[in-house]
Amino acid sequence: MSDLSTEIETLASYLSDSAEELEELLEDRVRPKNENYFNQTIPQYNAQEFLEHFRISRHVANSIAEEFQNSDYYKRHAGCYGKLSALNQTYIFLWFVGHQTASFRDVADRFSITISSLFRVIQRVSYFLSNLSPQIIKWPTLEEKNEIESHFRQNGFPGVLGVIDGTHIKIDKPSDDPDSYINRKGFYSIQVQLLCDHQLKIRDVFIGYPGSVHDSRVFRSSPLCQSLLEKCHDLYILGDSGYPLLPNLLTPFKDRGQLTRAQSNYNVKLSKNRYLIEHCIGLLKQKFRQLFHVKLRSIISIAHLIRACCVLHNMALMDDFHYEENENQIERVFPVLNMDENDPDEEPEDRNGIHIRNRVVNILRQ
């Protein structure tokens, strides 16, 4: 009984506090399992069915499983949990992150494993994928920069290297300093700052600040802010009014009813190009629906899971995933709120940023 108690205590530190889930671990009976799902059901899925169930293509999933099998994250535990192949663990993780409403028990039963085994799979594959991020989520090369800038130039806004925005990931009440995680919408969340290019490829991600922190402060604390000049040189990224105006980060003019026609034109063109990051975030959450409400408990584990989903997003960009535009409205329900003119956190605009923005205004009016 002591081993079981240790297992439950470990599980409780990772998953949400759910008395029902923990109670089921103590039940001294065999629960019915879906024994044939791995061997009979999954192989029968056609390409579209597989994509609907696992949110990425079979080819990408199998490629990830092969790389996972050769990693220490799998090899270290292969002896103890040899019944679960690298491929099966990959499928389990993909199912978990791709479905919002399924409980831990539902997922465990579908794959004929215990809840504690599910916990280990989620943690192991999350960390494996998260640590692939330096290889998968990369700043564009010089050739890629030219391609990205050319796209934005053709779309009416030259000199752009990417678009940036933040999103709140809803979580359960944290055990440490919970009040700092309550955002302006009144729910617990952690923040994710994303930057994408014209193909919706994530080029930078910064995860983990509590929901109460303003997105301007999140940006100021991010490695991207510290290296923005080095990364962009004479190019810039586009953000909304929640971000500071900088030489390499252009934001809209605040509309207090006194904008010139040229300034309004600038705002319209910036908005027209900035929608890409909203599309990117919407697609990310629609594919990996756990991001609507992550039910893990450890903030570190949540951050790894979010980064893992960002890695999956980039790896599966070429998949023929059916994206429904209307579902992106979730971003309007859980937004990162911008500063208004009465926000006490509003900071003065950078002088060099003002100069560059005015120069761009003149370019766009031509």
CSV table of N, CA and C in Angstrom, one decimal, residues 14-17 96 99-104 170-172 289-290 293-297 302:
chain,number,residue,atom,x,y,z
A,14,TYR,N,1.1,16.7,-9.9
A,14,TYR,CA,1.2,17.1,-11.3
A,14,TYR,C,-0.2,17.4,-11.9
A,15,LEU,N,-1.2,16.6,-11.5
A,15,LEU,CA,-2.5,16.8,-12.1
A,15,LEU,C,-3.3,17.7,-11.2
A,16,SER,N,-4.5,18.1,-11.7
A,16,SER,CA,-5.4,19.0,-10.9
A,16,SER,C,-5.8,18.2,-9.7
A,17,ASP,N,-6.2,18.9,-8.6
A,17,ASP,CA,-6.8,18.3,-7.4
A,17,ASP,C,-8.1,17.7,-7.8
A,96,PHE,N,-4.3,13.4,-25.9
A,96,PHE,CA,-4.6,14.2,-24.7
A,96,PHE,C,-4.6,15.7,-25.1
A,99,HIS,N,-7.7,17.1,-27.3
A,99,HIS,CA,-9.1,17.1,-26.9
A,99,HIS,C,-9.3,17.8,-25.6
A,100,GLN,N,-10.2,18.7,-25.6
A,100,GLN,CA,-10.4,19.6,-24.5
A,100,GLN,C,-11.3,19.0,-23.4
A,101,THR,N,-12.3,18.3,-23.7
A,101,THR,CA,-13.3,17.9,-22.7
A,101,THR,C,-13.0,16.5,-22.1
A,102,ALA,N,-12.1,15.7,-22.7
A,102,ALA,CA,-11.9,14.3,-22.2
A,102,ALA,C,-11.2,14.4,-20.8
A,103,SER,N,-11.7,13.7,-19.8
A,103,SER,CA,-11.1,13.6,-18.5
A,103,SER,C,-9.8,12.7,-18.6
A,104,PHE,N,-9.0,12.8,-17.5
A,104,PHE,CA,-7.9,11.9,-17.5
A,104,PHE,C,-8.3,10.4,-17.5
A,170,LYS,N,-5.8,29.4,-19.8
A,170,LYS,CA,-6.5,29.2,-18.6
A,170,LYS,C,-6.0,28.0,-17.8
A,171,ILE,N,-5.8,28.1,-16.5
A,171,ILE,CA,-5.4,27.0,-15.7
A,171,ILE,C,-6.2,26.9,-14.4
A,172,ASP,N,-6.1,25.9,-13.7
A,172,ASP,CA,-6.7,25.7,-12.4
A,172,ASP,C,-6.0,26.6,-11.4
A,289,ARG,N,-6.5,21.4,-28.2
A,289,ARG,CA,-7.6,22.0,-27.4
A,289,ARG,C,-7.3,22.1,-25.9
A,290,GLN,N,-6.4,21.3,-25.4
A,290,GLN,CA,-6.0,21.4,-24.0
A,290,GLN,C,-5.6,22.9,-23.7
A,293,HIS,N,-7.9,25.2,-21.7
A,293,HIS,CA,-7.9,25.1,-20.3
A,293,HIS,C,-7.0,23.9,-19.9
A,294,VAL,N,-5.7,24.2,-19.5
A,294,VAL,CA,-4.8,23.2,-19.2
A,294,VAL,C,-5.1,22.7,-17.8
A,295,LYS,N,-5.3,21.4,-17.6
A,295,LYS,CA,-5.7,20.9,-16.3
A,295,LYS,C,-4.6,20.3,-15.5
A,296,LEU,N,-3.3,20.5,-15.9
A,296,LEU,CA,-2.2,20.1,-15.1
A,296,LEU,C,-2.0,21.1,-13.9
A,297,ARG,N,-1.2,20.7,-12.9
A,297,ARG,CA,-1.1,21.5,-11.7
A,297,ARG,C,0.2,22.3,-11.7
A,302,ILE,N,3.1,22.8,-17.0
A,302,ILE,CA,2.2,23.5,-17.9
A,302,ILE,C,3.0,24.2,-19.0
